[in-house]
XYZ file of C-alpha atoms in Angstrom:
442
model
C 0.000 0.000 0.000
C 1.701 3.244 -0.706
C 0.817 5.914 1.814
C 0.208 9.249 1.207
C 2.240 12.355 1.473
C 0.393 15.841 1.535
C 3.255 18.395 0.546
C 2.786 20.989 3.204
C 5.877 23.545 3.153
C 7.140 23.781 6.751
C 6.831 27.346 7.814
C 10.450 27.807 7.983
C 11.154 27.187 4.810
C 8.079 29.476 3.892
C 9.985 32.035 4.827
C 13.386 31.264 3.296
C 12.096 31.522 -0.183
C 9.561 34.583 0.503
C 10.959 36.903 -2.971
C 10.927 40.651 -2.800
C 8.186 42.633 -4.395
C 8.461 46.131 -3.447
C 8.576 48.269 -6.771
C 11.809 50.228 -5.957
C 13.793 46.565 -4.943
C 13.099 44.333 -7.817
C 14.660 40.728 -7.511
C 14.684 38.650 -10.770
C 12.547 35.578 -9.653
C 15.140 33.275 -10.141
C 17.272 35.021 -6.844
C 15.045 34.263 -4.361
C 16.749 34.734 -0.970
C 17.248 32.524 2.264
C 18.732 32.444 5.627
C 17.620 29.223 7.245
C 20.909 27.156 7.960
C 20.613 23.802 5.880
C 23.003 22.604 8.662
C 21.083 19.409 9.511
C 18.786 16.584 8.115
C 15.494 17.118 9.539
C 15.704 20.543 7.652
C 16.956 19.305 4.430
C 14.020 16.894 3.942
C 11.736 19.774 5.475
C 12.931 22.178 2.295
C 12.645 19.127 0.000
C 8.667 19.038 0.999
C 8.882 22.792 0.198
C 10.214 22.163 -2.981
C 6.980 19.821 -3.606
C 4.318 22.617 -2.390
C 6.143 25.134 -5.016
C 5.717 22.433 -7.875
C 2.198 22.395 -7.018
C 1.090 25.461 -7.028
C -1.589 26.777 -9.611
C 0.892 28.456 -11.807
C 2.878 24.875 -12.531
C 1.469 21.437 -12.119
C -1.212 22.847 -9.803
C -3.129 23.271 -13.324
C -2.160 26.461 -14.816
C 0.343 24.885 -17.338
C -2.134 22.192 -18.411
C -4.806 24.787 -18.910
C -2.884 27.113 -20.611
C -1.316 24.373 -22.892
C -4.824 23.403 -24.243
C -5.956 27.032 -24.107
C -3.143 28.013 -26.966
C -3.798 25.211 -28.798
C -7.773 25.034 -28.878
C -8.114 25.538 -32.558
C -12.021 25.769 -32.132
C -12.140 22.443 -29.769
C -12.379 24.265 -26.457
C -13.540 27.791 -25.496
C -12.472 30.293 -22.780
C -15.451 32.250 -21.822
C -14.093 33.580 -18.437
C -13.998 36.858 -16.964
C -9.612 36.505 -16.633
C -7.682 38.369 -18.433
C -4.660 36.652 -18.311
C -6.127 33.213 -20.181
C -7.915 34.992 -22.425
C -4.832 36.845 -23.688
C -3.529 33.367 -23.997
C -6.628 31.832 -25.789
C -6.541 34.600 -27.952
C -3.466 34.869 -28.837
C -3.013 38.481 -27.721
C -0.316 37.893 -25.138
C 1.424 41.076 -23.283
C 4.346 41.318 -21.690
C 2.858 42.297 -18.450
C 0.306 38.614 -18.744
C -0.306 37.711 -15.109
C -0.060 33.759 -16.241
C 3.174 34.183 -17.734
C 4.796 35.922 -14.995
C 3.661 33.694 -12.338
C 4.319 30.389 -14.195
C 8.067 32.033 -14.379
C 7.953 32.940 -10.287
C 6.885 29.619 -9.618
C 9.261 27.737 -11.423
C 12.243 29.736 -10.719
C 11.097 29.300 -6.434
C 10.955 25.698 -6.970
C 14.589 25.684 -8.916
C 15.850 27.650 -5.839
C 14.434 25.441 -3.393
C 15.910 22.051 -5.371
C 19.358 24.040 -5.657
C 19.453 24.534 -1.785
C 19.027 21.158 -1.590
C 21.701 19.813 -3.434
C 23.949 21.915 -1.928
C 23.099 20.383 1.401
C 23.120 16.763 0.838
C 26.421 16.345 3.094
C 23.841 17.094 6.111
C 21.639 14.278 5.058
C 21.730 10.649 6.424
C 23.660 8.461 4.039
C 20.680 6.018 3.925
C 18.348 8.784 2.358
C 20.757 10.456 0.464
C 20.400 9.354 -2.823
C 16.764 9.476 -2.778
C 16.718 13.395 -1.634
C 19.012 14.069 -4.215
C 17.078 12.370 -6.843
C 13.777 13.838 -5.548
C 14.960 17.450 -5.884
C 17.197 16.917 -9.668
C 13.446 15.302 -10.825
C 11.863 18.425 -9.232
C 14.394 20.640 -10.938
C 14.106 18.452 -14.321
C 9.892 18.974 -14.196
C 10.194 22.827 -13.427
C 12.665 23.470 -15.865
C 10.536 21.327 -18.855
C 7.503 22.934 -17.916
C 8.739 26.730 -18.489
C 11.204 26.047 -21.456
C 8.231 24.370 -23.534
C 6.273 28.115 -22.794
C 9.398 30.221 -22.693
C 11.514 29.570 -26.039
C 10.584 28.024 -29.301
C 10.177 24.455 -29.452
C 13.008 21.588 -29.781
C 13.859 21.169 -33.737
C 15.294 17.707 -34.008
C 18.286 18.202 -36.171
C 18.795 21.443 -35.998
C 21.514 23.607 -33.478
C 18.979 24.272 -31.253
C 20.274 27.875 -30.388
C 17.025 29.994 -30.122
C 16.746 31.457 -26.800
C 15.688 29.671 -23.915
C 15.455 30.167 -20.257
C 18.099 31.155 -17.632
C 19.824 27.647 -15.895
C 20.535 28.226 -12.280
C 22.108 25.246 -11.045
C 23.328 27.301 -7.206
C 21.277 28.309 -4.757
C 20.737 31.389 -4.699
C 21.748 33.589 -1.259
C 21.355 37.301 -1.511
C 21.770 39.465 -4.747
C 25.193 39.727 -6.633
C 26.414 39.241 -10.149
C 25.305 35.537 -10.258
C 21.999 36.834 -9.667
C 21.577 38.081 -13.142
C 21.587 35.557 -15.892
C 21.435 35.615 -19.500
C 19.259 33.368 -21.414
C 20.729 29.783 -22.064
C 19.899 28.370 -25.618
C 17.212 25.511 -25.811
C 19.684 22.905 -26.296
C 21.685 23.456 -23.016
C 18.261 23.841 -21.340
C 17.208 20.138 -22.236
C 21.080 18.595 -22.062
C 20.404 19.997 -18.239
C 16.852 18.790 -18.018
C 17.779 15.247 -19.538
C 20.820 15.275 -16.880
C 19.132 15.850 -14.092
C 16.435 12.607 -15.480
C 19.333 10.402 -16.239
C 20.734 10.652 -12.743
C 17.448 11.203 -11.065
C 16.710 7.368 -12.325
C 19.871 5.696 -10.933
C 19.218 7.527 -7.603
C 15.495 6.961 -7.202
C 13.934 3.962 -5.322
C 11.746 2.129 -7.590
C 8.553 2.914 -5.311
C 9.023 5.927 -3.134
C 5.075 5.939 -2.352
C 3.495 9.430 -3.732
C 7.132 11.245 -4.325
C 8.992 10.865 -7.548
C 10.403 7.325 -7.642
C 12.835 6.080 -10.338
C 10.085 5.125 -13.251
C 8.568 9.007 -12.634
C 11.901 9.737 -14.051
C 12.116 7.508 -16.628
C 8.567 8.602 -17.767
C 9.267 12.414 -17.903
C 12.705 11.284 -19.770
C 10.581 9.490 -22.496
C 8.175 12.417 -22.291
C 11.386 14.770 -23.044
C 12.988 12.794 -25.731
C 9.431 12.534 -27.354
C 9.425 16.233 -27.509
C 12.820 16.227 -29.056
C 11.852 13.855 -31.697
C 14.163 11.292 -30.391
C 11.840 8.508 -30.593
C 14.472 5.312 -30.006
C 15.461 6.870 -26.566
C 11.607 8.106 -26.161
C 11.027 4.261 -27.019
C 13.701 3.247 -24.428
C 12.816 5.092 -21.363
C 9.190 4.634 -21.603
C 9.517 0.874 -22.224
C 11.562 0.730 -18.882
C 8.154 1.972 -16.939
C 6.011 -0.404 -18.765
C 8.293 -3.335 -18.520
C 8.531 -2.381 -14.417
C 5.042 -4.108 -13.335
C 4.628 -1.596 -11.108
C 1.617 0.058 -12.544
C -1.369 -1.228 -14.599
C -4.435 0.945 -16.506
C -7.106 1.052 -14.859
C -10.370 -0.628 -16.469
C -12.712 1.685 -16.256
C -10.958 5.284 -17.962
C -13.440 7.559 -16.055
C -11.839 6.065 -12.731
C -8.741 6.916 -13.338
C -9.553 10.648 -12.693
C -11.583 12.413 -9.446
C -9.417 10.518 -7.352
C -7.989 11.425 -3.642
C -5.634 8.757 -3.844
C -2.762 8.123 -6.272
C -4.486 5.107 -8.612
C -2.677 2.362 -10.203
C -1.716 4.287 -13.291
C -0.729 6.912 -11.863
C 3.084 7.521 -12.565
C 3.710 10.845 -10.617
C 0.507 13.022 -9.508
C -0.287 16.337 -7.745
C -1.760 15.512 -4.387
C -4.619 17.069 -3.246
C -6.904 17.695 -0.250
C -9.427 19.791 1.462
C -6.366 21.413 3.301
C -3.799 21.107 1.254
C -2.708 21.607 -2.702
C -4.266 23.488 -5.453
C -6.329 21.396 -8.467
C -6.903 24.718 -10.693
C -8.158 22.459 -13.535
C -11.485 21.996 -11.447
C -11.241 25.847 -10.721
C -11.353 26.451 -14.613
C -13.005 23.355 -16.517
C -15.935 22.806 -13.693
C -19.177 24.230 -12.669
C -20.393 25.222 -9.484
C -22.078 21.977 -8.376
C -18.873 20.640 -7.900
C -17.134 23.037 -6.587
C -15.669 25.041 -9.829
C -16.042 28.634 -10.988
C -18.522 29.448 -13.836
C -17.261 26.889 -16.037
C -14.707 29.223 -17.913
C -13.601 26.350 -20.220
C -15.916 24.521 -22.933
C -15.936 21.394 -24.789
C -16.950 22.937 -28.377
C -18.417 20.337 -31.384
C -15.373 20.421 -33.573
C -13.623 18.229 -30.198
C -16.349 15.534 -29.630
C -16.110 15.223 -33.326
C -13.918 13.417 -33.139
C -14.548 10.198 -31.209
C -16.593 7.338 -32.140
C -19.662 7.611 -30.036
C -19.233 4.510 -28.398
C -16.011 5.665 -26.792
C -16.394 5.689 -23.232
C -13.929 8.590 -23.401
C -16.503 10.614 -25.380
C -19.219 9.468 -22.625
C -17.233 10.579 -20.350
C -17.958 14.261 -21.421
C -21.087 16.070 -19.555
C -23.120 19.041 -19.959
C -23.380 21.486 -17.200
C -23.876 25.284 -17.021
C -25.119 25.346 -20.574
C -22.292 23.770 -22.114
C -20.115 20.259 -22.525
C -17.626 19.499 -20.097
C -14.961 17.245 -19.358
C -15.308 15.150 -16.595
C -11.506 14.710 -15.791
C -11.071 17.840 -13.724
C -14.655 18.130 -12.267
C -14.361 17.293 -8.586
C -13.011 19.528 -6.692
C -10.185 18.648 -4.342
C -8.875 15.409 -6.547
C -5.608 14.608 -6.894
C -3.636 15.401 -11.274
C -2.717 12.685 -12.455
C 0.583 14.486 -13.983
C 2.095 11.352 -15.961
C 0.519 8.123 -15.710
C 0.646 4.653 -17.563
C -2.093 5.383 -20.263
C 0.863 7.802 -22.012
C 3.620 5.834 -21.515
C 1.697 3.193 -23.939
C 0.785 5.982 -26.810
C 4.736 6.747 -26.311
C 5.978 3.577 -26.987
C 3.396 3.159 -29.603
C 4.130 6.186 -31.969
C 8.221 5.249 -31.718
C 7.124 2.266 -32.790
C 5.233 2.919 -35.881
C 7.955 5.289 -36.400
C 10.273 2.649 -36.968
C 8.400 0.116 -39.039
C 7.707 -2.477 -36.027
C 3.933 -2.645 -34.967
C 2.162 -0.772 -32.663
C -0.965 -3.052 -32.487
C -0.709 -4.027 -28.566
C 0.207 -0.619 -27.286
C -2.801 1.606 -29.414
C -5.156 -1.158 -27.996
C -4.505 -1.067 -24.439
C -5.669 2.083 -24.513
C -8.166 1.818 -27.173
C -10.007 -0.985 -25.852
C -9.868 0.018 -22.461
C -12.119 2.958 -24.161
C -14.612 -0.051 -25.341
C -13.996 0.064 -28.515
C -13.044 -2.890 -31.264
C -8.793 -3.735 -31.831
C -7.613 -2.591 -34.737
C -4.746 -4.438 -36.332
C -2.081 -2.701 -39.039
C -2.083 0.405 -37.047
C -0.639 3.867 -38.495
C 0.847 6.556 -37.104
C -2.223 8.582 -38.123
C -4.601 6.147 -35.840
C -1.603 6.335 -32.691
C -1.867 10.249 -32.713
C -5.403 10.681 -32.925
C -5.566 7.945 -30.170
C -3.037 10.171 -28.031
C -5.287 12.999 -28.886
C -8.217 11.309 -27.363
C -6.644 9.575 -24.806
C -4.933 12.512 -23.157
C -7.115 15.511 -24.166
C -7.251 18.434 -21.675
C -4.255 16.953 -20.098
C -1.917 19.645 -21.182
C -0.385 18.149 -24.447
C -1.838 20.391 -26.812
C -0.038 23.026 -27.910
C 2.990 20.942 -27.283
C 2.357 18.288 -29.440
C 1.457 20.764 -32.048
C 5.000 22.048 -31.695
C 6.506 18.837 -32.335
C 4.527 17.607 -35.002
C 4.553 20.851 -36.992
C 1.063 21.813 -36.907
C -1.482 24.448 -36.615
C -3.844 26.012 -34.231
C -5.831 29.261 -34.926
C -4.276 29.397 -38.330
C -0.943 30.246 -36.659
C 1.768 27.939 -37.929
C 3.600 25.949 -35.103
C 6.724 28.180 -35.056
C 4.776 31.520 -34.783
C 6.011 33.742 -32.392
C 2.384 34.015 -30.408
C 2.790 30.472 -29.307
C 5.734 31.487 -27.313
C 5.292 33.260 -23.672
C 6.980 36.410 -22.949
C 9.643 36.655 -20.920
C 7.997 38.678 -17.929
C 8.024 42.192 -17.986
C 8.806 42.391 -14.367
C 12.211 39.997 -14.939
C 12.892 42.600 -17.754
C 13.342 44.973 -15.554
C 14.983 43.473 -12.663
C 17.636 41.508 -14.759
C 19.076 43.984 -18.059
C 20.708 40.886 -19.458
C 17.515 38.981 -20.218
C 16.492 39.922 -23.875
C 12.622 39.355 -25.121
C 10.950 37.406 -27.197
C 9.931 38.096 -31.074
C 6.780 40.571 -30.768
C 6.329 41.558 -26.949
């Protein structure tokens, strides 16, 4: 039985990583000072949880990025109808500098970075049994954080190509206090995801194979395949997420709808946010439910051109409801429910496309997850049927605009490469940090 860990920050380490926000004393986000001695254990694995609670807030895996990933790639299957500003500018298109979203998805990040630095810098302190385990906790926490804003930040991973385009800042110290350190340039895409796929690599060898609700060595291995899929590196995408399948430790679960609305990780679940009534934000609910169950106004809807696309016997299509006047998804409609953030279901679709890819057949991967949605096998399967089954499979799940990127698509009529697809760098990090240039068109 794996027991549960609710990611409270300690106090103390609340108040290491408090940033400064006063208008005259502007600290880039990614200096975010401390002055609790990581002198022992106790506080080490205290500031570890920490680095957990930042991970989860609303502007990372709290929900933010998944909404915002499917809000910039809607292309008429889901509407924002909202009173925010900051996702509409997003859904629209119409980003500013100054976007709310976009600043504190950068915040967040860079707090959690901090927080994972601090801890690698302190692993001496820790008992030798644990050791390894902290340190691969906190280099997957810094892997995740750093994926999550480089995929918004800078243009997306060309397979092939030099990879220099402008990416995000890498601080790999912890931050103590302001100085020259404290004011990075940008680092190009390709050093961003060497460092990412570094931190993964390690992470794995480190990790525990079950480490209950925390990252454990196949969460590793499952963002890795998750990266190299992005990167269009499909035999080590293949590799990595063949190492979680072959593991036994996880299994889909039969019905789809129960994988989702959970307060306990399930048996697919891979890595998830953990939520309860005291503890943890779930802003999907916030955003794709209704009232009645404990969401806003139902800012997000399920338009025609989506459920178009299923075969109406797809339990996946059932799974849809209408509320508030308009079709929802029932993933993220109960509030306080744990995100699934990576689970088995993907891992299958991954190891299914690299397959295809390469001429071998992807019959037994499509159809775990295609049957499981009660529908018929299909033998001779394409690539065409494995990405329209990932599109199904994980819709609202935050692999929109991302997999748009990589497969050179469209959305909105904007070509996959446009510069609107790309976040701003914050206007606020503008102006604390001079040697941080802006993206094309903010």
């Amino acid at each position: 039985m794996k027991k549960n860990i609710y990611f409270l920050i300690p106090f103390a380490a609340a108040l290491i990583f408090a940033a400064c926000d006063k208008k005259l004393d502007i600290e880039p986000a990614q200096s975010i000072s401390e002055n609790l001695a990581l002198d022992n254990d106790a506080n080490v694995k205290s500031v570890l949880l920490g680095a957990y609670d930042a991970i989860s807030s609303g502007s990372l895996l709290g929900g933010n990025a998944v909404r915002d990933a499917e809000l910039m790639g809607a292309n008429g299957e889901i509407r924002w109808v909202g009173t925010f500003t900051s996702p509409r500018e997003i859904f629209n298109h119409s980003m500013i500098a100054e976007n709310g979203d976009a600043e504190s998805r950068w915040t967040a990040a860079y707090k959690t970075i901090n927080i994972c630095n601090n801890v690698l810098d302190a692993l001496a302190v820790v008992k030798s049994d644990d050791r390894s385990r902290v340190e691969g906790e906190a280099r997957f926490l810094r892997a995740m954080s750093y994926f999550t804003i480089i995929r918004f930040f800078g243009k997306n991973y060309e397979a092939g190509g030099a990879n220099t385009q402008p990416g995000v800042p890498l601080v790999l110290r912890p931050t103590r206090g302001i100085d020259d350190t404290s004011f990075p340039t940008r680092n190009t895409v390709k050093e961003v995801y060497d460092q990412i796929l570094d931190d993964l690599s390690k992470a794995q060898t480190l990790l525990p194979d079950d480490n209950g609700t925390a990252a454990g060595k196949y969460a590793a291995a499952a963002l890795s395949a998750r990266v190299y899929l992005q990167m269009g590196n499909y035999a080590a995408a293949r590799m990595q997420a063949n190492e979680v399948i072959a593991s036994g430790l996880y299994s889909l679960k039969s019905n789809f709808e129960t994988e989702f609305n959970n307060e306990d990780n399930t048996s697919e679940d891979i890595f998830a946010m953990q939520v309860s009534n005291q503890d943890g934000d779930n802003n999907l609910v916030t955003f794709y439910s209704i009232p009645a169950y404990g969401g806003r106004d139902g800012d997000i809807e399920i338009e025609p051109s989506h459920l178009a696309l299923y075969d109406t016997l797809d339990t996946r299509y059932l799974a849809h409801y209408e509320g508030a006047g308009a079709i929802r998804t029932s993933k993220w409609r109960d509030q306080y429910k744990n995100i699934p953030v990576i689970r088995l279901a993907e891992m299958y679709l991954i190891r299914a496309e690299c397959d295809v890819r390469a001429g071998s057949s992807a019959d037994d991967d499509y159809n775990a997850t295609h049957t499981r949605a009660g529908l018929a096998p299909k033998s001779g399967v394409t690539l065409a049927d494995v990405l329209l089954e990932r599109r199904l499979e994980l819709a609202h799940e935050g692999h929109r605009i991302h997999d748009i990127k990589r497969l050179k698509g469209t959305t909105d009529g904007l070509n996959y490469d446009d510069p609107k697809l790309v976040f701003p760098i914050p206007a606020r990090e503008i102006e604390a940090n001079s040697k941080l240039t802006q993206n094309e068109g903010y």
